[in-house]
mmCIF file of C-alpha atoms and ligand atoms in Angstrom:
data_model
loop_
_atom_site.group_PDB
_atom_site.id
_atom_site.type_symbol
_atom_site.label_atom_id
_atom_site.label_comp_id
_atom_site.label_asym_id
_atom_site.label_seq_id
_atom_site.Cartn_x
_atom_site.Cartn_y
_atom_site.Cartn_z
ATOM 1 C CA MET A 1 -6.507 3.647 -20.307
ATOM 2 C CA THR A 2 -2.975 4.084 -18.911
ATOM 3 C CA ASP A 3 -1.298 7.068 -17.313
ATOM 4 C CA ALA A 4 1.916 8.728 -18.394
ATOM 5 C CA ASN A 5 2.209 9.933 -14.807
ATOM 6 C CA LEU A 6 3.141 6.468 -13.560
ATOM 7 C CA LEU A 7 6.734 5.254 -13.852
ATOM 8 C CA LEU A 8 7.706 1.610 -13.514
ATOM 9 C CA GLN A 9 11.264 0.589 -12.734
ATOM 10 C CA LYS A 10 12.366 -3.016 -12.310
ATOM 11 C CA ASP A 11 15.583 -3.921 -10.548
ATOM 12 C CA GLY A 12 15.954 -7.669 -10.095
ATOM 13 C CA ALA A 13 13.224 -8.883 -7.774
ATOM 14 C CA LEU A 14 12.094 -5.346 -6.890
ATOM 15 C CA ALA A 15 9.663 -3.242 -8.888
ATOM 16 C CA THR A 16 9.117 0.415 -8.063
ATOM 17 C CA ILE A 17 6.077 2.350 -9.218
ATOM 18 C CA THR A 18 6.478 6.122 -8.941
ATOM 19 C CA PHE A 19 3.484 8.462 -8.998
ATOM 20 C CA ASN A 20 4.963 11.062 -11.277
ATOM 21 C CA ASN A 21 2.986 14.258 -11.526
ATOM 22 C CA PRO A 22 4.861 16.399 -9.010
ATOM 23 C CA LYS A 23 3.398 19.655 -10.401
ATOM 24 C CA ALA A 24 0.028 18.538 -8.999
ATOM 25 C CA LEU A 25 1.653 16.816 -5.995
ATOM 26 C CA ASN A 26 0.943 13.439 -7.664
ATOM 27 C CA ALA A 27 -2.825 13.812 -7.229
ATOM 28 C CA LEU A 28 -4.744 10.701 -8.282
ATOM 29 C CA THR A 29 -6.757 10.852 -11.494
ATOM 30 C CA VAL A 30 -9.054 8.316 -13.159
ATOM 31 C CA ALA A 31 -6.240 7.563 -15.614
ATOM 32 C CA THR A 32 -3.812 6.925 -12.743
ATOM 33 C CA PHE A 33 -6.103 4.273 -11.287
ATOM 34 C CA TYR A 34 -6.527 2.510 -14.652
ATOM 35 C CA GLY A 35 -2.782 2.788 -15.186
ATOM 36 C CA MET A 36 -2.174 1.197 -11.778
ATOM 37 C CA GLU A 37 -4.410 -1.727 -12.724
ATOM 38 C CA THR A 38 -2.400 -2.295 -15.896
ATOM 39 C CA LEU A 39 0.911 -2.179 -14.008
ATOM 40 C CA LEU A 40 -0.370 -4.485 -11.268
ATOM 41 C CA ASP A 41 -1.506 -6.991 -13.934
ATOM 42 C CA GLU A 42 1.990 -6.914 -15.407
ATOM 43 C CA LEU A 43 3.772 -7.228 -12.054
ATOM 44 C CA GLU A 44 1.508 -10.049 -10.883
ATOM 45 C CA GLN A 45 2.420 -12.070 -13.987
ATOM 46 C CA ASP A 46 6.156 -11.291 -13.772
ATOM 47 C CA ALA A 47 7.631 -14.170 -11.776
ATOM 48 C CA ASP A 48 10.927 -12.299 -11.356
ATOM 49 C CA VAL A 49 9.229 -9.541 -9.355
ATOM 50 C CA ARG A 50 8.899 -10.457 -5.671
ATOM 51 C CA VAL A 51 8.144 -7.113 -3.967
ATOM 52 C CA VAL A 52 6.580 -3.860 -5.194
ATOM 53 C CA ILE A 53 7.500 -0.430 -3.800
ATOM 54 C CA LEU A 54 5.217 2.582 -4.328
ATOM 55 C CA THR A 55 6.579 6.102 -3.996
ATOM 56 C CA GLY A 56 6.016 9.652 -5.224
ATOM 57 C CA ALA A 57 8.113 11.839 -7.508
ATOM 58 C CA GLY A 58 9.559 15.073 -6.204
ATOM 59 C CA ASP A 59 10.394 16.211 -2.722
ATOM 60 C CA LYS A 60 6.987 17.423 -1.624
ATOM 61 C CA ALA A 61 4.455 14.676 -1.995
ATOM 62 C CA PHE A 62 3.795 10.976 -2.013
ATOM 63 C CA ILE A 63 0.232 11.735 -3.154
ATOM 64 C CA ALA A 64 -1.699 14.841 -2.033
ATOM 65 C CA GLY A 65 -5.066 13.177 -2.609
ATOM 66 C CA GLY A 66 -7.629 12.511 -5.257
ATOM 67 C CA ASP A 67 -7.536 15.096 -8.051
ATOM 68 C CA ILE A 68 -9.635 17.947 -6.661
ATOM 69 C CA CYS A 69 -10.065 19.432 -10.154
ATOM 70 C CA HIS A 70 -11.749 16.175 -11.191
ATOM 71 C CA LEU A 71 -13.854 16.113 -7.997
ATOM 72 C CA GLY A 72 -15.150 19.537 -8.951
ATOM 73 C CA THR A 73 -16.729 18.101 -12.122
ATOM 74 C CA LEU A 74 -18.601 15.237 -10.448
ATOM 75 C CA ASP A 75 -22.253 14.714 -9.601
ATOM 76 C CA ALA A 76 -23.305 12.068 -7.051
ATOM 77 C CA ASP A 77 -23.227 9.208 -9.593
ATOM 78 C CA GLY A 78 -19.814 10.265 -10.869
ATOM 79 C CA ALA A 79 -18.509 10.565 -7.317
ATOM 80 C CA ARG A 80 -19.664 7.030 -6.469
ATOM 81 C CA GLU A 81 -18.075 5.728 -9.670
ATOM 82 C CA PHE A 82 -14.744 7.460 -8.857
ATOM 83 C CA ALA A 83 -14.797 6.148 -5.294
ATOM 84 C CA LEU A 84 -15.551 2.594 -6.432
ATOM 85 C CA LEU A 85 -12.777 2.701 -9.041
ATOM 86 C CA ALA A 86 -10.279 3.914 -6.430
ATOM 87 C CA GLN A 87 -11.485 1.310 -3.921
ATOM 88 C CA ARG A 88 -11.144 -1.456 -6.520
ATOM 89 C CA VAL A 89 -7.521 -0.502 -7.186
ATOM 90 C CA ILE A 90 -6.616 -0.078 -3.511
ATOM 91 C CA ASP A 91 -8.300 -3.417 -2.731
ATOM 92 C CA ARG A 92 -6.182 -4.913 -5.515
ATOM 93 C CA ILE A 93 -3.014 -3.533 -3.883
ATOM 94 C CA GLU A 94 -4.119 -4.958 -0.542
ATOM 95 C CA ALA A 95 -4.877 -8.380 -2.045
ATOM 96 C CA PHE A 96 -1.826 -8.362 -4.352
ATOM 97 C CA PRO A 97 -0.071 -11.724 -3.995
ATOM 98 C CA LYS A 98 3.313 -10.077 -3.399
ATOM 99 C CA PRO A 99 4.233 -7.573 -0.660
ATOM 100 C CA VAL A 100 3.632 -3.914 -1.481
ATOM 101 C CA ILE A 101 5.644 -1.317 0.470
ATOM 102 C CA ALA A 102 4.710 2.373 0.448
ATOM 103 C CA ALA A 103 7.797 4.595 0.630
ATOM 104 C CA ILE A 104 6.153 7.855 1.656
ATOM 105 C CA ASN A 105 8.324 10.780 0.676
ATOM 106 C CA GLY A 106 6.058 13.740 1.512
ATOM 107 C CA TYR A 107 2.359 14.584 1.766
ATOM 108 C CA ALA A 108 0.090 11.534 1.985
ATOM 109 C CA LEU A 109 -3.276 13.243 2.134
ATOM 110 C CA GLY A 110 -6.833 12.147 1.426
ATOM 111 C CA GLY A 111 -6.699 9.507 -1.309
ATOM 112 C CA GLY A 112 -2.909 9.403 -0.927
ATOM 113 C CA CYS A 113 -3.163 8.342 2.689
ATOM 114 C CA GLU A 114 -5.938 5.913 1.702
ATOM 115 C CA LEU A 115 -3.779 4.344 -1.006
ATOM 116 C CA ALA A 116 -0.831 4.051 1.394
ATOM 117 C CA MET A 117 -3.111 2.295 3.891
ATOM 118 C CA GLY A 118 -3.845 -0.382 1.279
ATOM 119 C CA CYS A 119 -0.137 -1.254 1.194
ATOM 120 C CA ASP A 120 1.303 -3.946 3.457
ATOM 121 C CA VAL A 121 3.985 -1.770 5.030
ATOM 122 C CA ARG A 122 4.417 1.996 5.209
ATOM 123 C CA ILE A 123 7.862 3.556 5.594
ATOM 124 C CA ALA A 124 7.806 7.342 5.944
ATOM 125 C CA ALA A 125 10.428 10.010 5.386
ATOM 126 C CA ASP A 126 10.826 12.163 8.491
ATOM 127 C CA SER A 127 9.395 15.057 6.451
ATOM 128 C CA ALA A 128 6.211 13.188 5.432
ATOM 129 C CA LYS A 129 2.805 14.466 6.489
ATOM 130 C CA PHE A 130 -0.435 12.532 6.761
ATOM 131 C CA GLY A 131 -4.064 13.526 6.889
ATOM 132 C CA GLN A 132 -7.631 13.022 5.739
ATOM 133 C CA PRO A 133 -8.576 16.642 4.969
ATOM 134 C CA GLU A 134 -11.728 15.824 2.981
ATOM 135 C CA VAL A 135 -14.120 17.522 5.430
ATOM 136 C CA LYS A 136 -12.413 20.809 4.574
ATOM 137 C CA LEU A 137 -13.799 20.250 1.045
ATOM 138 C CA GLY A 138 -17.271 19.352 2.298
ATOM 139 C CA ILE A 139 -16.798 15.657 1.540
ATOM 140 C CA ILE A 140 -15.624 12.543 3.379
ATOM 141 C CA PRO A 141 -12.875 10.047 2.541
ATOM 142 C CA GLY A 142 -14.214 7.913 -0.299
ATOM 143 C CA PHE A 143 -11.402 5.495 -1.030
ATOM 144 C CA ALA A 144 -12.231 3.358 2.056
ATOM 145 C CA GLY A 145 -10.227 5.638 4.347
ATOM 146 C CA THR A 146 -12.878 5.637 7.058
ATOM 147 C CA GLN A 147 -12.588 1.844 7.178
ATOM 148 C CA ARG A 148 -8.834 1.290 6.887
ATOM 149 C CA LEU A 149 -7.845 4.229 9.114
ATOM 150 C CA ALA A 150 -10.149 3.060 11.912
ATOM 151 C CA ARG A 151 -8.776 -0.470 11.616
ATOM 152 C CA LEU A 152 -5.171 0.753 11.688
ATOM 153 C CA VAL A 153 -5.260 3.409 14.406
ATOM 154 C CA GLY A 154 -8.556 2.714 16.213
ATOM 155 C CA LYS A 155 -11.925 4.435 16.016
ATOM 156 C CA GLY A 156 -11.128 7.387 18.289
ATOM 157 C CA LYS A 157 -7.927 8.482 16.512
ATOM 158 C CA ALA A 158 -9.543 7.903 13.109
ATOM 159 C CA LYS A 159 -12.430 10.176 14.064
ATOM 160 C CA GLU A 160 -10.043 12.835 15.379
ATOM 161 C CA LEU A 161 -8.071 12.817 12.122
ATOM 162 C CA VAL A 162 -11.142 12.730 9.849
ATOM 163 C CA PHE A 163 -13.208 15.292 11.810
ATOM 164 C CA THR A 164 -10.392 17.836 12.242
ATOM 165 C CA GLY A 165 -8.848 17.239 8.804
ATOM 166 C CA GLU A 166 -5.537 18.209 10.429
ATOM 167 C CA MET A 167 -2.211 16.849 9.231
ATOM 168 C CA ILE A 168 0.143 14.915 11.463
ATOM 169 C CA GLY A 169 3.879 14.427 11.046
ATOM 170 C CA ALA A 170 5.673 11.156 10.383
ATOM 171 C CA GLU A 171 6.680 10.572 14.024
ATOM 172 C CA GLU A 172 3.097 10.972 15.225
ATOM 173 C CA ALA A 173 1.886 8.733 12.372
ATOM 174 C CA CYS A 174 4.361 6.097 13.552
ATOM 175 C CA ARG A 175 3.337 6.495 17.186
ATOM 176 C CA ILE A 176 -0.333 5.794 16.380
ATOM 177 C CA GLY A 177 0.426 2.866 14.064
ATOM 178 C CA LEU A 178 -0.328 4.553 10.766
ATOM 179 C CA VAL A 179 3.233 3.946 9.549
ATOM 180 C CA ASN A 180 5.689 1.193 10.419
ATOM 181 C CA ARG A 181 8.834 3.292 10.663
ATOM 182 C CA VAL A 182 10.303 6.715 10.011
ATOM 183 C CA VAL A 183 13.636 7.239 8.268
ATOM 184 C CA ALA A 184 15.689 10.186 7.041
ATOM 185 C CA ARG A 185 14.342 11.510 3.726
ATOM 186 C CA ASP A 186 17.572 10.755 1.852
ATOM 187 C CA ARG A 187 17.531 7.141 3.051
ATOM 188 C CA LEU A 188 13.876 6.422 2.285
ATOM 189 C CA LEU A 189 14.222 4.350 -0.877
ATOM 190 C CA GLU A 190 17.337 2.627 0.421
ATOM 191 C CA GLU A 191 15.468 1.557 3.590
ATOM 192 C CA ALA A 192 12.421 0.432 1.582
ATOM 193 C CA ARG A 193 14.639 -1.639 -0.711
ATOM 194 C CA ALA A 194 16.550 -3.127 2.224
ATOM 195 C CA MET A 195 13.277 -4.264 3.804
ATOM 196 C CA ALA A 196 12.063 -5.585 0.444
ATOM 197 C CA LEU A 197 15.267 -7.588 -0.035
ATOM 198 C CA LYS A 198 14.812 -9.212 3.374
ATOM 199 C CA MET A 199 11.365 -10.329 2.181
ATOM 200 C CA CYS A 200 12.919 -11.629 -1.048
ATOM 201 C CA ASP A 201 15.180 -13.974 0.949
ATOM 202 C CA ASN A 202 12.072 -15.750 2.216
ATOM 203 C CA SER A 203 9.540 -18.011 0.534
ATOM 204 C CA ALA A 204 7.297 -16.019 -1.821
ATOM 205 C CA SER A 205 4.494 -18.580 -1.503
ATOM 206 C CA ALA A 206 4.679 -18.492 2.312
ATOM 207 C CA ILE A 207 4.548 -14.676 2.278
ATOM 208 C CA LYS A 208 1.540 -14.797 -0.065
ATOM 209 C CA PHE A 209 -0.304 -17.156 2.303
ATOM 210 C CA ALA A 210 0.704 -15.116 5.369
ATOM 211 C CA LYS A 211 -0.618 -11.927 3.740
ATOM 212 C CA ASP A 212 -3.873 -13.681 2.878
ATOM 213 C CA ALA A 213 -4.193 -15.034 6.443
ATOM 214 C CA ILE A 214 -3.604 -11.646 8.071
ATOM 215 C CA ASP A 215 -5.782 -9.582 5.717
ATOM 216 C CA ASN A 216 -8.707 -11.975 5.315
ATOM 217 C CA GLY A 217 -8.442 -13.556 8.761
ATOM 218 C CA LEU A 218 -8.718 -10.141 10.411
ATOM 219 C CA GLU A 219 -12.105 -9.629 8.769
ATOM 220 C CA MET A 220 -13.394 -12.799 10.506
ATOM 221 C CA ASP A 221 -13.991 -13.539 14.159
ATOM 222 C CA PHE A 222 -10.961 -15.026 15.943
ATOM 223 C CA ALA A 223 -12.035 -18.668 15.687
ATOM 224 C CA HIS A 224 -12.770 -18.469 11.960
ATOM 225 C CA GLY A 225 -9.578 -16.467 11.361
ATOM 226 C CA ALA A 226 -7.531 -19.090 13.181
ATOM 227 C CA ARG A 227 -9.250 -21.861 11.213
ATOM 228 C CA TYR A 228 -8.530 -19.967 7.978
ATOM 229 C CA GLU A 229 -4.899 -19.719 9.041
ATOM 230 C CA ALA A 230 -4.770 -23.496 9.618
ATOM 231 C CA ASP A 231 -6.119 -24.102 6.095
ATOM 232 C CA LEU A 232 -3.441 -21.849 4.593
ATOM 233 C CA PHE A 233 -0.805 -23.443 6.840
ATOM 234 C CA ALA A 234 -1.863 -26.793 5.371
ATOM 235 C CA LEU A 235 -1.605 -25.411 1.828
ATOM 236 C CA CYS A 236 2.041 -24.462 2.500
ATOM 237 C CA PHE A 237 2.747 -28.185 2.815
ATOM 238 C CA THR A 238 1.850 -28.668 -0.851
ATOM 239 C CA THR A 239 4.608 -26.284 -1.993
ATOM 240 C CA ALA A 240 8.188 -26.843 -3.127
ATOM 241 C CA ASP A 241 9.219 -23.956 -0.847
ATOM 242 C CA CYS A 242 8.091 -25.892 2.222
ATOM 243 C CA LYS A 243 10.161 -28.922 1.197
ATOM 244 C CA GLU A 244 13.161 -26.697 0.487
ATOM 245 C CA GLY A 245 12.836 -24.633 3.673
ATOM 246 C CA ILE A 246 12.560 -27.620 5.985
ATOM 247 C CA SER A 247 15.244 -29.652 4.148
ATOM 248 C CA ALA A 248 17.615 -26.685 4.296
ATOM 249 C CA PHE A 249 17.111 -26.413 8.059
ATOM 250 C CA MET A 250 17.801 -30.150 8.550
ATOM 251 C CA GLU A 251 20.861 -29.984 6.297
ATOM 252 C CA LYS A 252 22.145 -26.886 8.136
ATOM 253 C CA ARG A 253 22.271 -24.774 4.970
ATOM 254 C CA LEU A 254 20.510 -21.640 3.766
ATOM 255 C CA ALA A 255 17.238 -22.269 1.930
ATOM 256 C CA LYS A 256 17.114 -21.267 -1.726
ATOM 257 C CA PHE A 257 13.664 -20.001 -2.611
HETATM 258 N N1 LIG B 1 -5.691 17.611 -6.470
HETATM 259 C C1 LIG B 1 -5.328 18.386 -7.521
HETATM 260 N N2 LIG B 1 -4.311 19.270 -7.465
HETATM 261 C C2 LIG B 1 -3.632 19.359 -6.312
HETATM 262 C C3 LIG B 1 -3.949 18.581 -5.180
HETATM 263 C C4 LIG B 1 -5.034 17.659 -5.300
HETATM 264 N N3 LIG B 1 -5.393 16.822 -4.295
HETATM 265 N N4 LIG B 1 -3.102 18.895 -4.176
HETATM 266 C C5 LIG B 1 -2.283 19.847 -4.660
HETATM 267 N N5 LIG B 1 -2.599 20.132 -5.947
HETATM 268 C C6 LIG B 1 -1.947 21.108 -6.840
HETATM 269 C C7 LIG B 1 -2.254 22.534 -6.445
HETATM 270 O O1 LIG B 1 -3.518 22.941 -6.937
HETATM 271 C C8 LIG B 1 -1.092 23.267 -7.065
HETATM 272 O O2 LIG B 1 -1.340 23.393 -8.450
HETATM 273 P P1 LIG B 1 -0.999 24.808 -9.209
HETATM 274 O O3 LIG B 1 0.487 24.957 -9.050
HETATM 275 O O4 LIG B 1 -1.436 24.549 -10.611
HETATM 276 O O5 LIG B 1 -1.767 25.859 -8.481
HETATM 277 C C9 LIG B 1 0.061 22.280 -6.915
HETATM 278 O O6 LIG B 1 -0.532 20.995 -6.703
HETATM 279 C C10 LIG B 1 0.950 22.593 -5.724
HETATM 280 O O7 LIG B 1 0.136 22.674 -4.583
HETATM 281 P P2 LIG B 1 0.131 23.965 -3.612
HETATM 282 O O8 LIG B 1 0.543 25.193 -4.351
HETATM 283 O O9 LIG B 1 -1.183 23.989 -2.914
HETATM 284 O O10 LIG B 1 1.308 23.535 -2.620
HETATM 285 P P3 LIG B 1 1.478 23.992 -1.102
HETATM 286 O O11 LIG B 1 2.836 23.554 -0.698
HETATM 287 O O12 LIG B 1 1.113 25.410 -0.912
HETATM 288 O O13 LIG B 1 0.380 23.128 -0.294
HETATM 289 C C11 LIG B 1 -0.837 21.143 0.268
HETATM 290 C C12 LIG B 1 0.484 21.736 -0.244
HETATM 291 C C13 LIG B 1 -1.060 21.525 1.717
HETATM 292 C C14 LIG B 1 -0.720 19.620 0.165
HETATM 293 C C15 LIG B 1 -2.005 21.660 -0.592
HETATM 294 O O14 LIG B 1 -1.675 21.481 -1.971
HETATM 295 C C16 LIG B 1 -3.302 20.971 -0.348
HETATM 296 O O15 LIG B 1 -3.957 21.244 0.637
HETATM 297 N N6 LIG B 1 -3.718 20.077 -1.271
HETATM 298 C C17 LIG B 1 -4.987 19.402 -1.184
HETATM 299 C C18 LIG B 1 -4.958 18.303 -0.153
HETATM 300 C C19 LIG B 1 -6.313 17.623 -0.076
HETATM 301 O O16 LIG B 1 -7.293 18.240 0.258
HETATM 302 N N7 LIG B 1 -6.362 16.311 -0.375
HETATM 303 C C20 LIG B 1 -7.563 15.538 -0.329
HETATM 304 C C21 LIG B 1 -8.235 15.579 -1.649
HETATM 305 S S1 LIG B 1 -9.831 14.826 -1.653
HETATM 306 C C22 LIG B 1 -9.518 13.198 -1.841
HETATM 307 O O17 LIG B 1 -8.416 12.717 -1.723
HETATM 308 C C23 LIG B 1 -10.682 12.401 -2.292
HETATM 309 C C24 LIG B 1 -11.061 11.254 -1.492
HETATM 310 O O18 LIG B 1 -10.577 10.896 -0.446
HETATM 311 C C25 LIG B 1 -12.146 10.493 -1.982
#
């Protein structure tokens, strides 16, 4: 199942996926999640694509959450199934072997905030707003928001945001570590692409290993995480990029990855 509300644009090494249902503030449906899986399969296989940017269509929203109309039809089994589907796709974004940047152009609420938290880097427009308002609907975050938010901003702030359901602005989100940086709305995609292009100058295999080390290492205790890092560090030495990067340094030239 794919979703007409997802747009894919490729521009050299950059691929941009746009959540494109602005009439419903890009709310996430079952079809959107299956559509994301299809696009991620395609982008993983496409060797030309080095970085993926996710953004929302329209001026108002990145994603205003899971589709509340759909939530209204669910029983407990259906709710678990929806949550597990969403978690599978967000886990896939987090484990994607290429960097994924969220360019957050407006509301990132509920499932929208949860999906953004699965990305490697979050850049927010100054007009963006963040929140986990699920308790106002009598539910809790179900797309692993309780877990990722607490890991990103700490347990106390996560509880404040989840228990109050209140929105915070982009500057506050940046201050607490929920987003990496805040930029003017009209420069959002430009800034996301500029950061992506800096990543493209570097070794794709090294970035893949670094992402793996940070994400998986952080789930281990320090000693095991450091050991895991050493194993991935060793793997780098089996790659052509390592030979090229070190040779380029010795030969006082720019590396070509
Ligand atoms: N699901 C479905 N439709 C949504 C939606 C959502 N999450 N958010 C907004 N929409 C729809 C509205 O129903 C409205 O549709 P109609 O024009 O057909 O009435 C349209 O988008 C525009 O929204 P508003 O008229 O409400 O716009 P606004 O500017 O007045 O308010 C808003 C914007 C504050 C974001 C408000 O839309 C809102 O509160 N949305 C819901 C936010 C929310 O609760 N998100 C969490 C959902 S639960 C979740 O995500 C599940 C999970 O974690 C597991």
